[in-house]
Coordinates of C-alpha atoms (C1' of nucleotides) in Angstrom, one line a residue:
Chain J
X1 CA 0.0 0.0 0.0
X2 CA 2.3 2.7 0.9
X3 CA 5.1 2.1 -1.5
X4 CA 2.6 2.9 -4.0
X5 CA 2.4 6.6 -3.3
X6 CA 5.9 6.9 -4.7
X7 CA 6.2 8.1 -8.2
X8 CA 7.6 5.2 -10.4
X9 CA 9.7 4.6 -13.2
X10 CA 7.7 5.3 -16.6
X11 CA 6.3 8.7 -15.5
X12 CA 8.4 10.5 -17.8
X13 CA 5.7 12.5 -19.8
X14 CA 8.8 13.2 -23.0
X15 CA 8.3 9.8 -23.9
X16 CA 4.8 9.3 -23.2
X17 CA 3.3 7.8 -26.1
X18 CA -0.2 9.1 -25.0
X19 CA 0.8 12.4 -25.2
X20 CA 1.6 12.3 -28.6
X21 CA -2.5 11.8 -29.0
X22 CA -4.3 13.8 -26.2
X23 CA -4.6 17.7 -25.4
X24 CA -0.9 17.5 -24.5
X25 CA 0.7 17.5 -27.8
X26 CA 0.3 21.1 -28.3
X27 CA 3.1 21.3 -25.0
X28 CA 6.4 22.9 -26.1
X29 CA 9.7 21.1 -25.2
X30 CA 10.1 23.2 -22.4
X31 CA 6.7 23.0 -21.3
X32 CA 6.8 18.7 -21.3
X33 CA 9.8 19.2 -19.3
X34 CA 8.1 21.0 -16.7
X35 CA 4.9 18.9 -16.7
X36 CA 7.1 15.8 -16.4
X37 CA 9.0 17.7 -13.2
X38 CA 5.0 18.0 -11.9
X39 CA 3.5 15.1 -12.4
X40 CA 3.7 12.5 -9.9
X41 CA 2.5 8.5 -12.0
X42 CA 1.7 5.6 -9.5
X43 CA 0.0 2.3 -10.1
X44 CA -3.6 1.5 -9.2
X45 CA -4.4 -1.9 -8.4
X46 CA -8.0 -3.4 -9.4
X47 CA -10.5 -1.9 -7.5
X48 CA -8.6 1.5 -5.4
X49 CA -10.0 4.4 -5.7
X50 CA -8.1 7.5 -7.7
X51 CA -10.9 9.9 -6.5
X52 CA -13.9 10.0 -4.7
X53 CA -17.2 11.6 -4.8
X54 CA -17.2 15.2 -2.6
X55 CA -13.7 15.2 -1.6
X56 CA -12.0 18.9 -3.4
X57 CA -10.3 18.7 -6.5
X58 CA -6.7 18.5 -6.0
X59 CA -5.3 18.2 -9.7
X60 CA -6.0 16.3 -12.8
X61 CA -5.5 12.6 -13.8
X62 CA -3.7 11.7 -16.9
X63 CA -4.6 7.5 -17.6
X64 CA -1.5 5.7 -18.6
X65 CA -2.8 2.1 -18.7
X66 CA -5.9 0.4 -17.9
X67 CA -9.0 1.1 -17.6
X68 CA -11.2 3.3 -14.9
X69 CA -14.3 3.8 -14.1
X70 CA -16.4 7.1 -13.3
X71 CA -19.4 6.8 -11.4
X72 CA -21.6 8.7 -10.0
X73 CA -24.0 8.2 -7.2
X74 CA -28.1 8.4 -7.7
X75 CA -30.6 9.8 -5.8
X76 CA -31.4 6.7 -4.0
X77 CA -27.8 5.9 -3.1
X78 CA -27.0 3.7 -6.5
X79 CA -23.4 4.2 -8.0
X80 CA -23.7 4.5 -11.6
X81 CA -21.0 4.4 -14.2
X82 CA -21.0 6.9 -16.6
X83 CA -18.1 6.4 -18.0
X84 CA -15.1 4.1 -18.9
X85 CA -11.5 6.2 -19.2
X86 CA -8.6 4.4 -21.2
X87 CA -5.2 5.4 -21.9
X88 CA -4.4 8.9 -23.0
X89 CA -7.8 9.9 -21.2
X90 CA -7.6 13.0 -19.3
X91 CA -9.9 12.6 -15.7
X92 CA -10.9 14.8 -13.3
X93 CA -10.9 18.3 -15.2
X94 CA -14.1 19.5 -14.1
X95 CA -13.8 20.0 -10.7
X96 CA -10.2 21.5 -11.5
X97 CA -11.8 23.8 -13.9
X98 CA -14.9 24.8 -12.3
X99 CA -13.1 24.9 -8.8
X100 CA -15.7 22.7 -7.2
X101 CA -15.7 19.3 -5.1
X102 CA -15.5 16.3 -7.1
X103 CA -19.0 15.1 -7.8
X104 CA -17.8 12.4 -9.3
X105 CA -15.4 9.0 -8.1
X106 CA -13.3 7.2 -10.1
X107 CA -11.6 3.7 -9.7
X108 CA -9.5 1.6 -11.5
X109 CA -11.0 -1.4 -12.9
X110 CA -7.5 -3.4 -13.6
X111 CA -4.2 -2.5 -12.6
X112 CA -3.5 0.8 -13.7
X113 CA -0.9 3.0 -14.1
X114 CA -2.1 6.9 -13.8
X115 CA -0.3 10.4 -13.4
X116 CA -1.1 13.0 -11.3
X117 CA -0.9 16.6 -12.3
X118 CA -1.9 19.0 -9.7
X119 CA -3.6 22.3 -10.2
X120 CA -1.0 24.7 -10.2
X121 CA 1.0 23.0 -12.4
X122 CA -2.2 22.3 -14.9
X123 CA -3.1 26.5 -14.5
X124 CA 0.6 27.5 -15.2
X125 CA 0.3 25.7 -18.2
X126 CA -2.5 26.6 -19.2
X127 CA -1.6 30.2 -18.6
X128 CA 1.7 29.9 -20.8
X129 CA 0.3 28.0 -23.6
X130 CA -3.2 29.0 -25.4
X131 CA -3.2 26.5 -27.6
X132 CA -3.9 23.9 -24.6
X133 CA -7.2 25.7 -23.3
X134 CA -8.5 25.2 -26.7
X135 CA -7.3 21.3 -26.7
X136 CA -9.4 20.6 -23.9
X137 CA -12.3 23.1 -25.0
X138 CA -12.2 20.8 -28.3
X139 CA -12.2 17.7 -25.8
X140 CA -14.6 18.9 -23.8
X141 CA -17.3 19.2 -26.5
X142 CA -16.4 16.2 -27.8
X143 CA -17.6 14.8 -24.7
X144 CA -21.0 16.7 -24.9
X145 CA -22.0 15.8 -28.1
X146 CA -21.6 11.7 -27.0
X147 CA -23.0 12.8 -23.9
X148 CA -26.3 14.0 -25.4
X149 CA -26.2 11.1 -28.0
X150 CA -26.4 9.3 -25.2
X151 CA -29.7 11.2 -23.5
X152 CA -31.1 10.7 -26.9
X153 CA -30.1 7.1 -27.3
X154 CA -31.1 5.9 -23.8
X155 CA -34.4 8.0 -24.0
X156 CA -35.5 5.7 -27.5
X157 CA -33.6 2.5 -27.2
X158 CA -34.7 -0.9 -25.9
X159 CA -33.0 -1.9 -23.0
X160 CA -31.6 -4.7 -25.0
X161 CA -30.4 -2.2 -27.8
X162 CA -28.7 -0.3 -25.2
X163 CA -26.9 -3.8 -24.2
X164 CA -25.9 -4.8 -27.6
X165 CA -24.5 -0.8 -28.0
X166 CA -22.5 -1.5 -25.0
X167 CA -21.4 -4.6 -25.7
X168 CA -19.8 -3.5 -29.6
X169 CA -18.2 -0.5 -27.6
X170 CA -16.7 -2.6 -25.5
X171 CA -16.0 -5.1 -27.8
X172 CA -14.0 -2.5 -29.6
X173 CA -11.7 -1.9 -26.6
X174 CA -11.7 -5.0 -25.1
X175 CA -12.0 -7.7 -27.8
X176 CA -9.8 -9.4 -29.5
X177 CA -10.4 -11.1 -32.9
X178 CA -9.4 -14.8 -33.2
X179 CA -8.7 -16.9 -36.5
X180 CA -12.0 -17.8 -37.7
X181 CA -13.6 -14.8 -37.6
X182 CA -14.9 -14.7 -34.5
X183 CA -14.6 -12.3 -31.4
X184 CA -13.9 -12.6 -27.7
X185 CA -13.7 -10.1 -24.4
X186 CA -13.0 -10.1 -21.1
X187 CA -15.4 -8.0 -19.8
X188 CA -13.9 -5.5 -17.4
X189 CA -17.4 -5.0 -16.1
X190 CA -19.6 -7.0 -13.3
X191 CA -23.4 -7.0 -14.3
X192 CA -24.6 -4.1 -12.0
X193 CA -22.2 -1.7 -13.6
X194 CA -23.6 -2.8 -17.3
X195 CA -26.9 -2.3 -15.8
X196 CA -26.1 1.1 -14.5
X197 CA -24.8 2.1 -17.7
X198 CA -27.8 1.1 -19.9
X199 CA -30.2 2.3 -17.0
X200 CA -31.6 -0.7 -16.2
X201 CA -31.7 -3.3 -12.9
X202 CA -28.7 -6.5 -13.0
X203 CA -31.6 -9.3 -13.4
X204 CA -32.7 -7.3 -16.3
X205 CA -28.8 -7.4 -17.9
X206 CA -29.2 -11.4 -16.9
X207 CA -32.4 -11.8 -18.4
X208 CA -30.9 -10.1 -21.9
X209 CA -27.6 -12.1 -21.7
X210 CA -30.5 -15.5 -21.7
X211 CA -31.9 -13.8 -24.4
X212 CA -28.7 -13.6 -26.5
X213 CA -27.8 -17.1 -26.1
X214 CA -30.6 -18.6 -26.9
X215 CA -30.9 -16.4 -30.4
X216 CA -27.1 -17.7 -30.6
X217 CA -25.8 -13.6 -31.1
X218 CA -23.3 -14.4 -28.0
X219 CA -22.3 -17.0 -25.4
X220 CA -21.4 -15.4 -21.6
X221 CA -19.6 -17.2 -19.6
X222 CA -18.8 -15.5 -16.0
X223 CA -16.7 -12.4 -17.8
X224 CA -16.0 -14.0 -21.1
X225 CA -18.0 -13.1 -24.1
X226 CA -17.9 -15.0 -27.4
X227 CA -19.9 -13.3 -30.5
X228 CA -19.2 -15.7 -33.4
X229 CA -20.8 -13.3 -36.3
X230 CA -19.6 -9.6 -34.9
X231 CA -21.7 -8.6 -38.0
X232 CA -25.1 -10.2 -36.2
X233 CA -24.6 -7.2 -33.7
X234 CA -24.4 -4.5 -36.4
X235 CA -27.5 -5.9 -38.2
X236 CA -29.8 -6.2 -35.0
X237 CA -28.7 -2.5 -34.0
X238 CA -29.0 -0.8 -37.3
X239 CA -32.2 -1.5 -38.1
X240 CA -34.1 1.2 -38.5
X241 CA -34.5 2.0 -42.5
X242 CA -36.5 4.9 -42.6
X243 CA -38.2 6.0 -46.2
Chain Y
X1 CA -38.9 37.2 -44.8
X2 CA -36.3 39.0 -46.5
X3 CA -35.9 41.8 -44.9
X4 CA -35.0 40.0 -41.4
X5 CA -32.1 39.4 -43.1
X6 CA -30.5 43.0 -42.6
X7 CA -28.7 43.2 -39.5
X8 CA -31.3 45.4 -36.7
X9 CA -30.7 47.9 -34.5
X10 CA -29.8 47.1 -31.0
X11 CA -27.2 44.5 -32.1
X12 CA -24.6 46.7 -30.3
X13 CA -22.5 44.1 -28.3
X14 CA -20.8 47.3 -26.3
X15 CA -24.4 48.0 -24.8
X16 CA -25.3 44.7 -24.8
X17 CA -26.5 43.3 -21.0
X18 CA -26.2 39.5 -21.7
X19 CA -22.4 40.1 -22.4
X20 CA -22.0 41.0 -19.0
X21 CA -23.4 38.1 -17.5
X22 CA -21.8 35.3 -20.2
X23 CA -18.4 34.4 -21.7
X24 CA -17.8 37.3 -23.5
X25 CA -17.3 39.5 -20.5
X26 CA -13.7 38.7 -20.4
X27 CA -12.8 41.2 -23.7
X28 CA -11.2 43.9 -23.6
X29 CA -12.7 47.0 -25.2
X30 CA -10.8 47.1 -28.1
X31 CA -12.3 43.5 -28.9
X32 CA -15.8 44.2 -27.7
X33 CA -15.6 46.9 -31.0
X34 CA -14.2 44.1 -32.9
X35 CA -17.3 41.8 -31.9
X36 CA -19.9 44.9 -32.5
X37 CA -18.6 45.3 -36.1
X38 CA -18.5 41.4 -36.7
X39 CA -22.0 40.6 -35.3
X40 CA -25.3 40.7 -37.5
X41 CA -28.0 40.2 -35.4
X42 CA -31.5 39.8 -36.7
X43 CA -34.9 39.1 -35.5
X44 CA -36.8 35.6 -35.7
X45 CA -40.3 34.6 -35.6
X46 CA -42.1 31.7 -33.4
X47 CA -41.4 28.6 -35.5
X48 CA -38.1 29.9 -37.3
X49 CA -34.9 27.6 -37.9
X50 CA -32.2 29.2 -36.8
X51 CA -30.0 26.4 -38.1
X52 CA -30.6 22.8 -39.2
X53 CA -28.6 19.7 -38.6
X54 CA -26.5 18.8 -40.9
X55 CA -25.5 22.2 -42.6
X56 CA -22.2 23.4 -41.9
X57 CA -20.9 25.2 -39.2
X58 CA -20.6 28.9 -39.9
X59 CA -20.4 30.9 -36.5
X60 CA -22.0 30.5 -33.2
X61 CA -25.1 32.6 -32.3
X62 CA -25.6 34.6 -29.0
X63 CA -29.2 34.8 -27.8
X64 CA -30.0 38.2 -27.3
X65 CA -33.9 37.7 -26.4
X66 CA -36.4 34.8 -26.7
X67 CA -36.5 31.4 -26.0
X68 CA -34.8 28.9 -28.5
X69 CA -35.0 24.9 -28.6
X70 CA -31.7 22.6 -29.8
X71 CA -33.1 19.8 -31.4
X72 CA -31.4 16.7 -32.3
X73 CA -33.1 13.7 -34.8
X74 CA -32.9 10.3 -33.1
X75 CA -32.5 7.2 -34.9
X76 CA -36.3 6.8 -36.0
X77 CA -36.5 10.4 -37.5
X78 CA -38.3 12.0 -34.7
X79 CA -36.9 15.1 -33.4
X80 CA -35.9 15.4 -29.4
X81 CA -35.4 17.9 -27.6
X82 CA -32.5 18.6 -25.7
X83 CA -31.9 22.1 -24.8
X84 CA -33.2 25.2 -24.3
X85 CA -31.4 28.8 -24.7
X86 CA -32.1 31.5 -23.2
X87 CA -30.8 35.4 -23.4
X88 CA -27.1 35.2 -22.6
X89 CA -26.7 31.8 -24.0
X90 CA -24.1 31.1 -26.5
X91 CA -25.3 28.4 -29.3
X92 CA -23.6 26.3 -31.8
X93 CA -20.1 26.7 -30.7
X94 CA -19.8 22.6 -30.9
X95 CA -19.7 22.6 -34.8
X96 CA -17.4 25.4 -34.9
X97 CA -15.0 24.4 -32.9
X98 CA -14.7 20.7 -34.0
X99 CA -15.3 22.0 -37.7
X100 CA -18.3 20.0 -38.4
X101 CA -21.5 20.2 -39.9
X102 CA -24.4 21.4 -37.2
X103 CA -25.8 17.4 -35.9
X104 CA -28.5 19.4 -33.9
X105 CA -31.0 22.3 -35.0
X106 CA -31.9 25.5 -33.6
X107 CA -35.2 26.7 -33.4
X108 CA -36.9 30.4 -31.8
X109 CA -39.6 29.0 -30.1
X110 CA -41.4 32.5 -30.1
X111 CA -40.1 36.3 -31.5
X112 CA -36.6 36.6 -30.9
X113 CA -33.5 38.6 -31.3
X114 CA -30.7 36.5 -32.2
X115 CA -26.9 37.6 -33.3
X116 CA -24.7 36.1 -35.4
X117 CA -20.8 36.0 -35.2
X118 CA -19.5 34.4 -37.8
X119 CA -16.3 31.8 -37.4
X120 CA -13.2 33.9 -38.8
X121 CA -14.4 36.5 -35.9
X122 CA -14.5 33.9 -33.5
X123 CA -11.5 32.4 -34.3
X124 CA -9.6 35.9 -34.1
X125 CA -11.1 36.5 -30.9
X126 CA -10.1 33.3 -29.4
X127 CA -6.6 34.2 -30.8
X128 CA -6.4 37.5 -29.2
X129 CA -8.1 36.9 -26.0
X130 CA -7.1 33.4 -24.4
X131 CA -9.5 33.9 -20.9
X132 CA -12.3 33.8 -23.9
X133 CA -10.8 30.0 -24.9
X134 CA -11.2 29.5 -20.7
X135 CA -14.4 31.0 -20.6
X136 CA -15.8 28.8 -22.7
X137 CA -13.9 25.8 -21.5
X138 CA -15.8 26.2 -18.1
X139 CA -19.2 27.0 -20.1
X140 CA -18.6 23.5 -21.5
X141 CA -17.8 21.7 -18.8
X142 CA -20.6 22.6 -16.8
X143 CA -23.2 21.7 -19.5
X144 CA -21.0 18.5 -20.0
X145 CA -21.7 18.3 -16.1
X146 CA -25.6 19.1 -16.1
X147 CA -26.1 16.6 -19.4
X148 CA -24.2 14.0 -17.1
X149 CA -26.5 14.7 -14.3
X150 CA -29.6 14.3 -16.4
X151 CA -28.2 10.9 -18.0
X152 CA -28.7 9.6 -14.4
X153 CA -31.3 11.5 -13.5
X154 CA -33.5 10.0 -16.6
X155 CA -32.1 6.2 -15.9
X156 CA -33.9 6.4 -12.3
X157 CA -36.8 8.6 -12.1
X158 CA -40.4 7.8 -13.2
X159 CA -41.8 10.0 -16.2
X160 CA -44.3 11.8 -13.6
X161 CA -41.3 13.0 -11.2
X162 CA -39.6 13.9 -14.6
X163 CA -41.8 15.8 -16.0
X164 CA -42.5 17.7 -12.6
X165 CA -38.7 18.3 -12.4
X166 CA -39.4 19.4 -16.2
X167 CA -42.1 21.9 -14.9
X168 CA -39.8 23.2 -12.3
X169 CA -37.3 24.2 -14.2
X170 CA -39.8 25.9 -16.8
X171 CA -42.0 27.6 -13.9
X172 CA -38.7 29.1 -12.9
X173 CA -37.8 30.6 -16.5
X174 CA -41.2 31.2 -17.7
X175 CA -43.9 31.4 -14.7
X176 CA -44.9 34.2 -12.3
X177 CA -46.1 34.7 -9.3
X178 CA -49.1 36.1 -8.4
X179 CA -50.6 38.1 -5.4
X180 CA -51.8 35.0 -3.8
X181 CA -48.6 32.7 -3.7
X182 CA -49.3 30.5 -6.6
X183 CA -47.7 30.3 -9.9
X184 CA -48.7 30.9 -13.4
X185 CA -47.1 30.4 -16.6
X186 CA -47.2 30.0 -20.4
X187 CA -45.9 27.3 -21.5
X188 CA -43.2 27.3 -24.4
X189 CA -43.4 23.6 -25.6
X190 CA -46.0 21.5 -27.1
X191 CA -46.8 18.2 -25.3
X192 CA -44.2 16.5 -27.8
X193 CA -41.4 18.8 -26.8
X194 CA -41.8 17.8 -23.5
X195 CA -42.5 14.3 -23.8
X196 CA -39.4 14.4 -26.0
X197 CA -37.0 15.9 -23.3
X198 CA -38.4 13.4 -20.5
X199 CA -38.0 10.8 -22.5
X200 CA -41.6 9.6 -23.7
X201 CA -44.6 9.6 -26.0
X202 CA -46.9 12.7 -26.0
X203 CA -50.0 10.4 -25.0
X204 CA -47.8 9.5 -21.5
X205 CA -47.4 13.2 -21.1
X206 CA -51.5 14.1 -21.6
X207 CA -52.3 11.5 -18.5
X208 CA -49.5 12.5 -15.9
X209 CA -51.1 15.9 -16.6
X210 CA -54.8 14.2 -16.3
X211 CA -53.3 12.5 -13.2
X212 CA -51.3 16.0 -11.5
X213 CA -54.8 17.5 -11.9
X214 CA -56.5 15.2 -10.3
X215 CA -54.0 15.2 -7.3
X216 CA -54.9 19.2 -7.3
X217 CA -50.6 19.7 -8.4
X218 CA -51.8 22.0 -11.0
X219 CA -53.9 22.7 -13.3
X220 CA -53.4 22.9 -17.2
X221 CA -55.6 24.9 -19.8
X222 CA -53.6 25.0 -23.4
X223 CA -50.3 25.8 -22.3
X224 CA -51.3 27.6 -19.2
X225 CA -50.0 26.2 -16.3
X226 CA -51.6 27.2 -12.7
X227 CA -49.8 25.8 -9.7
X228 CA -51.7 26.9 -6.4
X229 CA -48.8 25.3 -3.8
X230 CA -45.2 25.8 -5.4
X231 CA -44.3 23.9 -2.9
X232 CA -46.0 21.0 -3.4
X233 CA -44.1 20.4 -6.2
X234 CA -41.1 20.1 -4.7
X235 CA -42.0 17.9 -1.7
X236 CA -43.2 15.4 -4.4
X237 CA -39.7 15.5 -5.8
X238 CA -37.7 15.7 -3.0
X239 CA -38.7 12.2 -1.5
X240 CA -35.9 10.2 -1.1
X241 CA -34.2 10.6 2.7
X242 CA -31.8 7.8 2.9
X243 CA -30.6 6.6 6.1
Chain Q
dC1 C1' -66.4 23.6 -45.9
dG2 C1' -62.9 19.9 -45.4
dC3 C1' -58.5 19.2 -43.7
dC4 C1' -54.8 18.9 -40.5
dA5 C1' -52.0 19.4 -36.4
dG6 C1' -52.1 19.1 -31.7
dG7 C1' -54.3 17.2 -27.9
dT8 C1' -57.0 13.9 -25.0
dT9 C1' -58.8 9.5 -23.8
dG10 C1' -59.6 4.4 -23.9
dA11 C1' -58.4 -0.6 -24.6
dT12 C1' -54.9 -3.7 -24.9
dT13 C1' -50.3 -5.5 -24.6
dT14 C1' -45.6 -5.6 -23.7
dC15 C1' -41.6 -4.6 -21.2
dG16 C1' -39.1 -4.3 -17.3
dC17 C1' -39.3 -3.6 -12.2
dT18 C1' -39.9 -5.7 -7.7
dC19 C1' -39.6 -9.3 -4.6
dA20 C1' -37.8 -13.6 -3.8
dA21 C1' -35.4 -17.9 -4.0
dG22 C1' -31.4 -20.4 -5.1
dC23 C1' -26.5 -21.2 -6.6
dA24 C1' -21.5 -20.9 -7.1
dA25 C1' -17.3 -18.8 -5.7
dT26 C1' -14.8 -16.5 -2.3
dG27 C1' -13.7 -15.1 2.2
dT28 C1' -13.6 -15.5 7.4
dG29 C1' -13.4 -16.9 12.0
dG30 C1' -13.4 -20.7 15.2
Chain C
dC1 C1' -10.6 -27.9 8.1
dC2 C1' -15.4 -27.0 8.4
dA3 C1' -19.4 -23.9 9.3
dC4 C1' -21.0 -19.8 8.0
dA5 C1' -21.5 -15.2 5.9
dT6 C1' -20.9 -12.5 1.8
dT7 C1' -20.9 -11.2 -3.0
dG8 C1' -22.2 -11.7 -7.8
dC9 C1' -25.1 -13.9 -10.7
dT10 C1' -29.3 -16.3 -12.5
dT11 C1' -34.1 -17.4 -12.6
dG12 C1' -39.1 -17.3 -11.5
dA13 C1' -43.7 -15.1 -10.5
dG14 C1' -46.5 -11.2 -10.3
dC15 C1' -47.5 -6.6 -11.1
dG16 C1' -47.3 -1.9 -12.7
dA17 C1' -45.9 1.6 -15.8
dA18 C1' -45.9 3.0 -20.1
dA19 C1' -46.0 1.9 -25.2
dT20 C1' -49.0 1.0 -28.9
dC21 C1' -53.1 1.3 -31.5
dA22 C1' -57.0 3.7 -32.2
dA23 C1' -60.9 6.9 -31.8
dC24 C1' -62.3 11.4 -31.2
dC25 C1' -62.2 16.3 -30.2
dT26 C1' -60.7 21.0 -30.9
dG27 C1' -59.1 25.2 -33.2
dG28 C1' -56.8 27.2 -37.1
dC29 C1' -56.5 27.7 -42.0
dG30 C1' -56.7 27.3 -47.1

DNA sequence: CGCCAGGTTGATTTCGCTCAAGCAATGTGG
DNA sequence: CCACATTGCTTGAGCGAAATCAACCTGGCG
């Protein structure tokens, strides 16, 4: 436990692949250099928390492997996950921006490795270089435009839809192909989390996995997900043809 | 019809009250001129498209006065609802900062006064005046945060405590009081619009109003809404004490 | 006048929630 | 090592909320 709060080898943001692909890229050489002096990277094993709901917003959270997950609590005391954050994923930046408590928690999933940047490192930066305000602005709204495809999504889909979306997302990140064509996950998610994310109840999630078996789109087994015709997926979601 | 086209008076951002209340009140003087000379603001009539999904982006649009509804198509080609502006509210900066066509659509819901800047001037602004890039990073980020909230919200509440929650937020934009304590107000939206932004089918909406009038909640005549206890609204919302 | 869009209401059915039981895997304390 | 609790998952039965389908009403408009 405690020898994890030291910084560990591989937190050297200059050759950080992710950078090369997130807001960071716009950093000049000097300006990696001092983010790298700033940042502080640790590993996460499955399950710890990196933040948590309420407590204030010490810094931001650059993800540099594994996976996390961002839930929020409900009105009635439910977590639900509202997001998944993978490598290169920047966490945490709107209770740093908006100077608030974090009304969100996040937790690693897997074993994790994720840097630290803390606030006045993030607004020096930020002050010296423009370009990186607008990185995150673009980010940012990214991030609202899934989010309200997601509103409109969950207020018209199925429940079952909303499974079979989640599961090809997943798929995509998780997956990998095997020889004859077919897919396999691990699914980095227990039932009640899927359920959460599709806005549903865990028996329900059961009850749609049955489903799937029996019309032979997927065999589940514990975490393990096999989807022999990945196309079978595409055809069930996209059906609507309008005109 | 054509005339609307010509810029109107009053479109004179250096007198202009929303700007002192929005993102634009970080610019200097020199740049609120730069923004006066760039806008064309016109007025619109109840029903007009302010922009349509799927053009491209030219500018963003600052409401000035008048209510306007964002409108995205969902998969089966019926529009939903998922924002409302208001005076002060900036609109469309999503396209124009990612570069894409518009994937919602703007429309005045009644008169209103509605200013155009178009993206070179935006672009030169942001250039110039970086707090503007930050302003609208935190604009951003808290409706990233609000849509977030209303994911969750939608995934555990019952249409009836969403459509009151609905109501709420509309009795506090669009009702008054009167002498007597209770509230009035015209409503903006057709059934469909609302049903749309709770998630549900206009007929759904006609009977939790049948039902709220027949718990004496309100009372509904067109799209006046009387509510004699403003308070009894909330106490129906506020139910859940945990622990 | 007929037509149409928006709204209300009714009858029926479907979907998904709630409550509940049971099961396997894992953990814990005696 | 066994007895027992705990956690995650599955499955069943019953019920309630809301979707669907359909009829009908109203006001505005060519």
């Amino acid at each position: 436990m405690v020898e994890q709060r030291r910084s560990i080898p591989g937190g050297d943001c200059t050759e950080c692949r992710m950078r090369q692909s997130n807001e960071w890229q716009v950093l000049r050489e000097e300006e990696v250099n001092f983010l790298a002096r700033s940042q502080k990277c640790r590993s996460y094993h499955a399950g710890e928390v990196v933040f948590a709901e309420g407590e204030p917003s010490y810094g931001i959270y650059c993800v540099k492997s594994g996976t996390v997950a961002i839930r929020k609590i409900d009105n009635i005391g439910n977590p639900v996950l509202v997001q998944l954050g993978y490598p290169g994923d920047t966490l945490g930046y709107r209770g740093l921006l908006l100077g608030e408590n974090r009304n969100s928690s996040a937790e690693a999933l897997g074993p994790s490795k994720i840097c630290f940047i803390d606030k006045q490192a993030v607004n020096t930066l930020l002050d010296k270089n423009p370009a990186l305000g607008l990185q995150f602005l673009r980010r940012v709204t990214t991030d609202l435009d899934n989010a309200y495809t997601k509103l409109v999504e969950n207020a018209t889909f199925s429940n079952r839809t909303k499974f079979l979306h989640l599961l090809l997302v997943l798929m995509n990140r998780h997956g990998r192909m095997t020889n004859d064509g077919s897919r396999v996950m691990q699914l980095p998610l227990s039932r009640r989390d899927m359920a959460s994310m599709i806005g549903t109840r865990h028996e329900t999630v059961s009850r749609i996995i049955s489903r799937l078996e029996e019309d032979g789109i997927a065999r589940f087994s514990g975490r393990t997900v096999h989807v022999k015709q990945p196309h079978s997926l595409l055809e069930e979601i996209r059906p609507v043809v309008l005109e």
